[in-house]
PDB file of C-alpha atoms in Angstrom:
ATOM      1  CA  UNK R   2      -5.171  22.593  17.057  1.00  0.00           C
ATOM      2  CA  UNK R   3      -2.573  20.214  18.797  1.00  0.00           C
ATOM      3  CA  UNK R   4       1.069  21.026  19.580  1.00  0.00           C
ATOM      4  CA  UNK R   5       4.251  19.221  18.751  1.00  0.00           C
ATOM      5  CA  UNK R   6       4.198  17.161  22.024  1.00  0.00           C
ATOM      6  CA  UNK R   7       1.027  15.138  20.277  1.00  0.00           C
ATOM      7  CA  UNK R   8       3.178  13.901  17.194  1.00  0.00           C
ATOM      8  CA  UNK R   9       3.629  10.337  17.522  1.00  0.00           C
ATOM      9  CA  UNK R  10       4.225   7.474  14.650  1.00  0.00           C
ATOM     10  CA  UNK R  11       1.206   7.194  12.410  1.00  0.00           C
ATOM     11  CA  UNK R  12      -0.514  10.344  13.000  1.00  0.00           C
ATOM     12  CA  UNK R  13      -1.559  12.258  10.094  1.00  0.00           C
ATOM     13  CA  UNK R  14      -0.895  16.065  10.038  1.00  0.00           C
ATOM     14  CA  UNK R  15      -2.270  18.519   7.608  1.00  0.00           C
ATOM     15  CA  UNK R  16       0.639  20.937   6.162  1.00  0.00           C
ATOM     16  CA  UNK R  17      -0.125  23.293   3.477  1.00  0.00           C
ATOM     17  CA  UNK R  18      -3.304  21.744   2.281  1.00  0.00           C
ATOM     18  CA  UNK R  19      -2.074  18.300   1.954  1.00  0.00           C
ATOM     19  CA  UNK R  20      -2.026  15.087   4.306  1.00  0.00           C
ATOM     20  CA  UNK R  21       1.209  13.855   5.764  1.00  0.00           C
ATOM     21  CA  UNK R  22       1.719  10.634   7.740  1.00  0.00           C
ATOM     22  CA  UNK R  23       4.329  10.843  10.489  1.00  0.00           C
ATOM     23  CA  UNK R  24       6.855   8.044   9.846  1.00  0.00           C
ATOM     24  CA  UNK R  25       9.328   8.622  12.690  1.00  0.00           C
ATOM     25  CA  UNK R  26       9.651  11.490  15.207  1.00  0.00           C
ATOM     26  CA  UNK R  27      12.181  12.357  17.518  1.00  0.00           C
ATOM     27  CA  UNK R  28      12.088  15.029  20.187  1.00  0.00           C
ATOM     28  CA  UNK R  29      15.517  16.870  20.350  1.00  0.00           C
ATOM     29  CA  UNK R  30      16.769  19.181  23.460  1.00  0.00           C
ATOM     30  CA  UNK R  31      20.148  20.549  22.491  1.00  0.00           C
ATOM     31  CA  UNK R  32      22.185  22.049  25.084  1.00  0.00           C
ATOM     32  CA  UNK R  33      22.362  25.576  23.734  1.00  0.00           C
ATOM     33  CA  UNK R  34      18.921  26.858  21.985  1.00  0.00           C
ATOM     34  CA  UNK R  35      15.411  25.671  22.141  1.00  0.00           C
ATOM     35  CA  UNK R  36      14.042  22.275  21.887  1.00  0.00           C
ATOM     36  CA  UNK R  37      12.424  20.957  18.495  1.00  0.00           C
ATOM     37  CA  UNK R  38      10.863  17.859  16.987  1.00  0.00           C
ATOM     38  CA  UNK R  39      12.557  16.299  14.000  1.00  0.00           C
ATOM     39  CA  UNK R  40      10.160  14.130  11.848  1.00  0.00           C
ATOM     40  CA  UNK R  41      10.083  11.938   9.025  1.00  0.00           C
ATOM     41  CA  UNK R  42       6.906  12.791   6.904  1.00  0.00           C
ATOM     42  CA  UNK R  43       5.223  10.640   4.107  1.00  0.00           C
ATOM     43  CA  UNK R  44       2.644  12.258   1.853  1.00  0.00           C
ATOM     44  CA  UNK R  45      -0.439  10.249   2.264  1.00  0.00           C
ATOM     45  CA  UNK R  46      -1.500  10.617  -1.466  1.00  0.00           C
ATOM     46  CA  UNK R  47       1.759  10.610  -3.539  1.00  0.00           C
ATOM     47  CA  UNK R  48       4.035   8.583  -1.281  1.00  0.00           C
ATOM     48  CA  UNK R  49       6.788  11.148  -1.217  1.00  0.00           C
ATOM     49  CA  UNK R  50       8.940  11.188   2.052  1.00  0.00           C
ATOM     50  CA  UNK R  51      10.385  14.510   3.503  1.00  0.00           C
ATOM     51  CA  UNK R  52      12.119  15.594   6.634  1.00  0.00           C
ATOM     52  CA  UNK R  53      10.810  18.487   8.598  1.00  0.00           C
ATOM     53  CA  UNK R  54      11.479  19.973  11.764  1.00  0.00           C
ATOM     54  CA  UNK R  55       8.982  21.938  14.108  1.00  0.00           C
ATOM     55  CA  UNK R  56       9.994  24.030  17.029  1.00  0.00           C
ATOM     56  CA  UNK R  57       8.727  22.634  20.561  1.00  0.00           C
ATOM     57  CA  UNK R  58       5.382  23.947  21.292  1.00  0.00           C
ATOM     58  CA  UNK R  59       4.330  24.908  17.755  1.00  0.00           C
ATOM     59  CA  UNK R  60       0.734  24.242  16.689  1.00  0.00           C
ATOM     60  CA  UNK R  61       0.092  21.412  14.355  1.00  0.00           C
ATOM     61  CA  UNK R  62      -2.921  20.425  12.531  1.00  0.00           C
ATOM     62  CA  UNK R  63      -3.643  16.581  13.638  1.00  0.00           C
ATOM     63  CA  UNK R  64      -6.126  15.070  11.057  1.00  0.00           C
ATOM     64  CA  UNK R  65      -8.533  12.153  11.779  1.00  0.00           C
ATOM     65  CA  UNK R  66      -7.883   9.239   9.397  1.00  0.00           C
ATOM     66  CA  UNK R  67      -9.993   6.167   9.710  1.00  0.00           C
ATOM     67  CA  UNK R  68      -8.394   3.062   8.816  1.00  0.00           C
ATOM     68  CA  UNK R  69     -10.819   0.129   8.029  1.00  0.00           C
ATOM     69  CA  UNK R  70     -11.001  -3.258   6.456  1.00  0.00           C
ATOM     70  CA  UNK R  71     -12.652  -3.720   3.299  1.00  0.00           C
ATOM     71  CA  UNK R  72     -13.430  -6.680   0.831  1.00  0.00           C
ATOM     72  CA  UNK R  73     -12.677  -6.059  -3.107  1.00  0.00           C
ATOM     73  CA  UNK R  74     -15.777  -6.913  -4.937  1.00  0.00           C
ATOM     74  CA  UNK R  75     -15.255  -6.019  -8.607  1.00  0.00           C
ATOM     75  CA  UNK R  76     -14.200  -3.220 -11.174  1.00  0.00           C
ATOM     76  CA  UNK R  77     -17.074  -1.422 -12.927  1.00  0.00           C
ATOM     77  CA  UNK R  78     -14.764  -0.015 -15.799  1.00  0.00           C
ATOM     78  CA  UNK R  79     -14.052   3.379 -13.861  1.00  0.00           C
ATOM     79  CA  UNK R  80     -13.729   2.657 -10.366  1.00  0.00           C
ATOM     80  CA  UNK R  81     -13.217  -0.354  -7.937  1.00  0.00           C
ATOM     81  CA  UNK R  82     -15.971  -1.307  -5.574  1.00  0.00           C
ATOM     82  CA  UNK R  83     -15.230  -2.551  -1.956  1.00  0.00           C
ATOM     83  CA  UNK R  84     -17.386  -3.582   0.704  1.00  0.00           C
ATOM     84  CA  UNK R  85     -16.888  -2.514   4.413  1.00  0.00           C
ATOM     85  CA  UNK R  86     -16.080  -5.509   6.437  1.00  0.00           C
ATOM     86  CA  UNK R  87     -18.158  -4.110   9.383  1.00  0.00           C
ATOM     87  CA  UNK R  88     -21.391  -2.719   8.069  1.00  0.00           C
ATOM     88  CA  UNK R  89     -21.435  -4.147   4.473  1.00  0.00           C
ATOM     89  CA  UNK R  90     -21.637  -0.702   2.991  1.00  0.00           C
ATOM     90  CA  UNK R  91     -20.074  -0.468  -0.369  1.00  0.00           C
ATOM     91  CA  UNK R  92     -17.951   2.237  -1.581  1.00  0.00           C
ATOM     92  CA  UNK R  93     -16.309   3.372  -4.989  1.00  0.00           C
ATOM     93  CA  UNK R  94     -12.628   3.983  -5.133  1.00  0.00           C
ATOM     94  CA  UNK R  95     -11.407   5.575  -8.154  1.00  0.00           C
ATOM     95  CA  UNK R  96      -8.607   3.908 -10.082  1.00  0.00           C
ATOM     96  CA  UNK R  97      -6.169   6.952  -9.120  1.00  0.00           C
ATOM     97  CA  UNK R  98      -6.582   6.140  -5.558  1.00  0.00           C
ATOM     98  CA  UNK R  99      -5.978   2.494  -5.975  1.00  0.00           C
ATOM     99  CA  UNK R 100      -2.997   2.946  -8.084  1.00  0.00           C
ATOM    100  CA  UNK R 101      -0.550  -0.081  -8.556  1.00  0.00           C
ATOM    101  CA  UNK R 102      -2.582  -1.975  -5.848  1.00  0.00           C
ATOM    102  CA  UNK R 103      -4.799  -2.803  -9.127  1.00  0.00           C
ATOM    103  CA  UNK R 104      -2.199  -5.288 -10.117  1.00  0.00           C
ATOM    104  CA  UNK R 105      -2.659  -7.729  -7.159  1.00  0.00           C
ATOM    105  CA  UNK R 106      -6.577  -7.275  -6.469  1.00  0.00           C
ATOM    106  CA  UNK R 107      -8.481 -10.460  -6.508  1.00  0.00           C
ATOM    107  CA  UNK R 108     -12.210 -10.556  -5.827  1.00  0.00           C
ATOM    108  CA  UNK R 109     -12.969 -11.146  -2.289  1.00  0.00           C
ATOM    109  CA  UNK R 110      -9.542  -9.924  -1.012  1.00  0.00           C
ATOM    110  CA  UNK R 111      -9.259  -8.289   2.148  1.00  0.00           C
ATOM    111  CA  UNK R 112      -7.618  -4.591   1.942  1.00  0.00           C
ATOM    112  CA  UNK R 113      -7.197  -1.691   4.430  1.00  0.00           C
ATOM    113  CA  UNK R 114      -8.532   1.512   3.118  1.00  0.00           C
ATOM    114  CA  UNK R 115      -7.583   5.005   4.827  1.00  0.00           C
ATOM    115  CA  UNK R 116     -10.734   7.366   4.782  1.00  0.00           C
ATOM    116  CA  UNK R 117     -10.553  10.942   5.614  1.00  0.00           C
ATOM    117  CA  UNK R 118     -13.949  12.747   5.951  1.00  0.00           C
ATOM    118  CA  UNK R 119     -15.365   9.747   3.995  1.00  0.00           C
ATOM    119  CA  UNK R 120     -13.013  10.123   1.083  1.00  0.00           C
ATOM    120  CA  UNK R 121     -10.712   7.215   0.372  1.00  0.00           C
ATOM    121  CA  UNK R 122      -6.965   8.175   0.433  1.00  0.00           C
ATOM    122  CA  UNK R 123      -5.221   5.268  -0.412  1.00  0.00           C
ATOM    123  CA  UNK R 124      -5.665   1.350  -0.522  1.00  0.00           C
ATOM    124  CA  UNK R 125      -3.254  -0.824   1.638  1.00  0.00           C
ATOM    125  CA  UNK R 126      -2.577  -4.475   0.454  1.00  0.00           C
ATOM    126  CA  UNK R 127      -1.308  -7.145   2.480  1.00  0.00           C
ATOM    127  CA  UNK R 128       2.447  -7.592   2.135  1.00  0.00           C
ATOM    128  CA  UNK R 129       1.918 -10.728  -0.213  1.00  0.00           C
ATOM    129  CA  UNK R 130      -0.583 -12.400  -2.213  1.00  0.00           C
ATOM    130  CA  UNK R 131      -1.249 -15.555  -3.968  1.00  0.00           C
ATOM    131  CA  UNK R 132      -1.858 -15.444  -7.738  1.00  0.00           C
ATOM    132  CA  UNK R 133      -2.083 -17.975 -10.492  1.00  0.00           C
ATOM    133  CA  UNK R 134       0.037 -17.946 -13.637  1.00  0.00           C
ATOM    134  CA  UNK R 135      -2.269 -17.657 -16.577  1.00  0.00           C
ATOM    135  CA  UNK R 136       0.478 -17.593 -19.162  1.00  0.00           C
ATOM    136  CA  UNK R 137       4.134 -18.270 -19.447  1.00  0.00           C
ATOM    137  CA  UNK R 138       6.528 -19.818 -22.121  1.00  0.00           C
ATOM    138  CA  UNK R 139       6.990 -23.521 -21.339  1.00  0.00           C
ATOM    139  CA  UNK R 140      10.155 -24.670 -19.409  1.00  0.00           C
ATOM    140  CA  UNK R 141      12.887 -26.587 -21.070  1.00  0.00           C
ATOM    141  CA  UNK R 142      14.651 -29.682 -19.765  1.00  0.00           C
ATOM    142  CA  UNK R 143      17.610 -28.300 -17.700  1.00  0.00           C
ATOM    143  CA  UNK R 144      15.976 -24.955 -16.431  1.00  0.00           C
ATOM    144  CA  UNK R 145      16.786 -24.449 -12.838  1.00  0.00           C
ATOM    145  CA  UNK R 146      15.966 -21.869 -10.412  1.00  0.00           C
ATOM    146  CA  UNK R 147      19.287 -20.226 -10.427  1.00  0.00           C
ATOM    147  CA  UNK R 148      19.537 -19.997 -14.439  1.00  0.00           C
ATOM    148  CA  UNK R 149      17.376 -16.910 -14.744  1.00  0.00           C
ATOM    149  CA  UNK R 150      13.963 -15.658 -15.109  1.00  0.00           C
ATOM    150  CA  UNK R 151      11.235 -15.302 -17.679  1.00  0.00           C
ATOM    151  CA  UNK R 152       8.039 -13.210 -17.913  1.00  0.00           C
ATOM    152  CA  UNK R 153       4.821 -14.635 -16.900  1.00  0.00           C
ATOM    153  CA  UNK R 154       1.105 -13.257 -16.871  1.00  0.00           C
ATOM    154  CA  UNK R 155      -0.873 -13.613 -13.547  1.00  0.00           C
ATOM    155  CA  UNK R 156      -4.622 -13.821 -13.288  1.00  0.00           C
ATOM    156  CA  UNK R 157      -5.072  -9.925 -12.573  1.00  0.00           C
ATOM    157  CA  UNK R 158      -3.351  -9.520 -16.125  1.00  0.00           C
ATOM    158  CA  UNK R 159      -0.197  -8.113 -14.479  1.00  0.00           C
ATOM    159  CA  UNK R 160       3.352  -9.500 -15.748  1.00  0.00           C
ATOM    160  CA  UNK R 161       6.023 -10.593 -13.161  1.00  0.00           C
ATOM    161  CA  UNK R 162       9.522 -12.302 -13.543  1.00  0.00           C
ATOM    162  CA  UNK R 163       9.510 -15.862 -12.523  1.00  0.00           C
ATOM    163  CA  UNK R 164      12.109 -18.730 -12.499  1.00  0.00           C
ATOM    164  CA  UNK R 165      12.498 -20.666 -15.802  1.00  0.00           C
ATOM    165  CA  UNK R 166      11.018 -23.800 -14.617  1.00  0.00           C
ATOM    166  CA  UNK R 167       7.532 -22.501 -13.712  1.00  0.00           C
ATOM    167  CA  UNK R 168       4.592 -23.341 -15.883  1.00  0.00           C
ATOM    168  CA  UNK R 169       0.950 -22.179 -16.610  1.00  0.00           C
ATOM    169  CA  UNK R 170      -1.254 -22.934 -13.849  1.00  0.00           C
ATOM    170  CA  UNK R 171       1.301 -22.497 -10.945  1.00  0.00           C
ATOM    171  CA  UNK R 172       0.100 -20.497  -7.976  1.00  0.00           C
ATOM    172  CA  UNK R 173       2.971 -18.242  -6.755  1.00  0.00           C
ATOM    173  CA  UNK R 174       3.425 -15.829  -3.944  1.00  0.00           C
ATOM    174  CA  UNK R 175       4.069 -12.329  -4.979  1.00  0.00           C
ATOM    175  CA  UNK R 176       5.364  -9.196  -2.954  1.00  0.00           C
ATOM    176  CA  UNK R 177       2.708  -6.355  -3.415  1.00  0.00           C
ATOM    177  CA  UNK R 178       5.232  -3.645  -2.619  1.00  0.00           C
ATOM    178  CA  UNK R 179       7.720  -4.594  -5.354  1.00  0.00           C
ATOM    179  CA  UNK R 180       6.123  -7.083  -7.467  1.00  0.00           C
ATOM    180  CA  UNK R 181       8.902  -9.592  -6.924  1.00  0.00           C
ATOM    181  CA  UNK R 182       8.161 -13.437  -7.199  1.00  0.00           C
ATOM    182  CA  UNK R 183       8.551 -14.940  -3.724  1.00  0.00           C
ATOM    183  CA  UNK R 184       7.927 -18.509  -4.058  1.00  0.00           C
ATOM    184  CA  UNK R 185       5.653 -21.192  -5.394  1.00  0.00           C
ATOM    185  CA  UNK R 186       2.456 -21.789  -3.351  1.00  0.00           C
ATOM    186  CA  UNK R 187       1.200 -25.731  -3.167  1.00  0.00           C
TER     187      UNK R 187
END
């Protein structure tokens, strides 16, 4: 067991049987009363964020979470198969762990996977990815970037909103956190 003095940004704590990532922490020493540590914690699995305060010197359970680079290989129907970039071992990650990241995964794409005791916790994608539009309605003469948006299906099967002038076959940059169109790629 460690104490609250060991709390740093990025450390993973086990609280009530769940894993929480420390997003922010602040050591507070008020003029009256005992010191304490104020933290903002993010649930590793669900992504829920909470504020939690610990008394100074309280014992906390710091967990070892290994973040490693993996290459996405393929989806076998019930799970996603990734290859470790260091030792070429393959792991299967269930679709519930991959979550919304599946909308942006292309073969041979590099991702970061957090592992705890050999079990994958979550998949971290780059901030943006380049995807090709496989289908969208044709644009009309006079369509401009400020006129509005239309739905477009990208090569992963995910549907995003793009400006009216874009056509099928165009490569676009997409934000993996929000699914927003960021621009065309030549």
